[in-house]
Short mmCIF file of C-alpha atoms in Angstrom, two decimals:
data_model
loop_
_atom_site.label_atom_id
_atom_site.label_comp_id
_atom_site.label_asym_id
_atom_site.label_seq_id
_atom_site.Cartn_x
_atom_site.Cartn_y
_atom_site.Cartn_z
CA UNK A 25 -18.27 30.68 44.94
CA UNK A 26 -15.13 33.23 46.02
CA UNK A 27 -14.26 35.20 42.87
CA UNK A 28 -10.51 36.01 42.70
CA UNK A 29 -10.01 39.49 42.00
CA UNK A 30 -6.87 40.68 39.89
CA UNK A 31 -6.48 44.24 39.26
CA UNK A 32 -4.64 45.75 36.13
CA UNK A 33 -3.63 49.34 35.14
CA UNK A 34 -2.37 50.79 32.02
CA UNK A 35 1.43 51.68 31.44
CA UNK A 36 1.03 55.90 30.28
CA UNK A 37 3.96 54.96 28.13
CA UNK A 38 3.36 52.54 25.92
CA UNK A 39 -0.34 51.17 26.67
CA UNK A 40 -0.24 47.86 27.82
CA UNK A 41 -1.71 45.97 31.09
CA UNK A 42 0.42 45.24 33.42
CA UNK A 43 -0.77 43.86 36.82
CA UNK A 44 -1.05 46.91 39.83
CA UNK A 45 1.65 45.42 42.16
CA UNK A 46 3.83 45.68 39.15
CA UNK A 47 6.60 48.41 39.63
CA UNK A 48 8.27 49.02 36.03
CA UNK A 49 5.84 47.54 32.68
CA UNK A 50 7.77 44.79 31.60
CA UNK A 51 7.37 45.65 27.90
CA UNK A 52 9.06 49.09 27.89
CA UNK A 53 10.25 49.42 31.21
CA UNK A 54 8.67 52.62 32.42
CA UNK A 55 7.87 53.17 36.04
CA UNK A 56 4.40 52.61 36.91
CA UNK A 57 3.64 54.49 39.99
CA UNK A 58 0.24 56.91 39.72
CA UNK A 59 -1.63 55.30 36.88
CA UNK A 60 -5.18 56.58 36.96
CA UNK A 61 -6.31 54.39 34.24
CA UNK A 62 -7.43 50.98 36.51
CA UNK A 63 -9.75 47.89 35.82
CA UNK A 64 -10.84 44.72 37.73
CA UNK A 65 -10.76 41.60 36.04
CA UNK A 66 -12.75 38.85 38.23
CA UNK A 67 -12.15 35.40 37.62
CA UNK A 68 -15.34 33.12 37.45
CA UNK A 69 -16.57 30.65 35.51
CA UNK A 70 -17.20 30.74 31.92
CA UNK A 71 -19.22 29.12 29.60
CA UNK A 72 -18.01 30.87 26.24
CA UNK A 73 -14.89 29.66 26.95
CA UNK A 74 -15.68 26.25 27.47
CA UNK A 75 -17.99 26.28 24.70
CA UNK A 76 -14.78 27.65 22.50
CA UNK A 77 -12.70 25.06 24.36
CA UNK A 78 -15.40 22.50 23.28
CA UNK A 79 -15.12 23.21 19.62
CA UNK A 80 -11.74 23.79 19.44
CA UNK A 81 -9.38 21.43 22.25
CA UNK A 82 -6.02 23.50 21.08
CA UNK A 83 -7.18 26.27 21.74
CA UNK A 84 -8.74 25.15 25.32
CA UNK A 85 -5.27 23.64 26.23
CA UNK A 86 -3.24 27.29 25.07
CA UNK A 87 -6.12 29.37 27.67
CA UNK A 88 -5.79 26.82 30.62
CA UNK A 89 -2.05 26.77 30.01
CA UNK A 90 -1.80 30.84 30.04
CA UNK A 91 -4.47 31.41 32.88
CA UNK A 92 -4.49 28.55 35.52
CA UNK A 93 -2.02 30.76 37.65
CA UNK A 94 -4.10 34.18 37.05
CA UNK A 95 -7.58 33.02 36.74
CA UNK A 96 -8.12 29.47 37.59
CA UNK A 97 -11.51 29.23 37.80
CA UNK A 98 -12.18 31.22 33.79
CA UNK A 99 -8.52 27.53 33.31
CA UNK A 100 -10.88 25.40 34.70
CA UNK A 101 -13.80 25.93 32.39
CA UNK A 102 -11.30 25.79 29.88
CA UNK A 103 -10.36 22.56 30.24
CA UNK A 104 -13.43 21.02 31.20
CA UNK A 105 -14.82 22.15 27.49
CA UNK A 106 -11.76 20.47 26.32
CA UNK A 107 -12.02 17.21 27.82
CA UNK A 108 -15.58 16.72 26.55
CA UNK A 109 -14.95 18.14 23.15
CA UNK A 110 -12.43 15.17 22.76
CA UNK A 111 -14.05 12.66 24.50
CA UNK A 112 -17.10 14.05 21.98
CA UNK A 113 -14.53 13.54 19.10
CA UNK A 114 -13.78 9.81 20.23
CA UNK A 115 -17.22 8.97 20.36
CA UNK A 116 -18.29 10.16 16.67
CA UNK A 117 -15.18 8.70 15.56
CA UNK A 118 -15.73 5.61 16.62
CA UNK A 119 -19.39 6.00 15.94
CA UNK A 120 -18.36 6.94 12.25
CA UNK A 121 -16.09 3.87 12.24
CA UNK A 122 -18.31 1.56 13.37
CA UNK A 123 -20.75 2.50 10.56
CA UNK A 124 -18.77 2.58 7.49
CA UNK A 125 -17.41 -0.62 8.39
CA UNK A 126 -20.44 -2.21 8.43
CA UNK A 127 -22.31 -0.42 5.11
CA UNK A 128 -18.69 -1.68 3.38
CA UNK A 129 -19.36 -5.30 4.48
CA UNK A 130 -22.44 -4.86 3.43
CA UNK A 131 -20.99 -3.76 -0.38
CA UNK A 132 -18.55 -6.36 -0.22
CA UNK A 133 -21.23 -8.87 0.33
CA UNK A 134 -23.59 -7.76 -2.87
CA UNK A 135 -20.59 -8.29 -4.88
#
């Protein structure tokens, strides 16, 4: 597995991450040459973010949608958890269905 890696620094005016190849911070506009302050970010798999993704499709759909250019493996996991969480929700839901139907037959009949 190749891990992508992006790598961020800090803009000394107004504090937020901007990418390194990034000349001015596109927040407040202040050059960025000479920033000490620098972290890597890899991009690999994740499992709490499927898991999240799982639970909560929306929210899966909004990650994939904001990091399948950056980080496409971290967009990938996303929406894997996102496809099974509603595929998970079909099934119970038609589970669910299927078994209140049948115990209000079965009412309808002892009437």
């Amino acid at each position: 597995m190749v891990e992508k890696e992006v790598v961020f620094v800090y803009c000394h005016h107004c504090g937020k991450v901007v990418q390194e190849d990034m000349q001015y911070c596109p927040n407040c506009g202040y050059p960025l040459q000479n920033s000490p302050y620098v972290y890597h970010e890899t991009d690999a798999p994740s499992f709490l973010f499927a898991l999240i993704s799982f639970f909560a499709p929306l929210a899966g759909l909004v990650l994939y949608i904001i990091w399948r250019k950056d980080f496409p493996q971290k967009a990938k996991s996303c929406m894997n958890g996102m496809i099974c969480g509603i595929i998970a929700e079909i099934l119970v839901t038609i589970f669910l269905m299927s078994y209140l139907s049948q115990n209000i037959m079965g009412v309808i009949i002892n009437i």
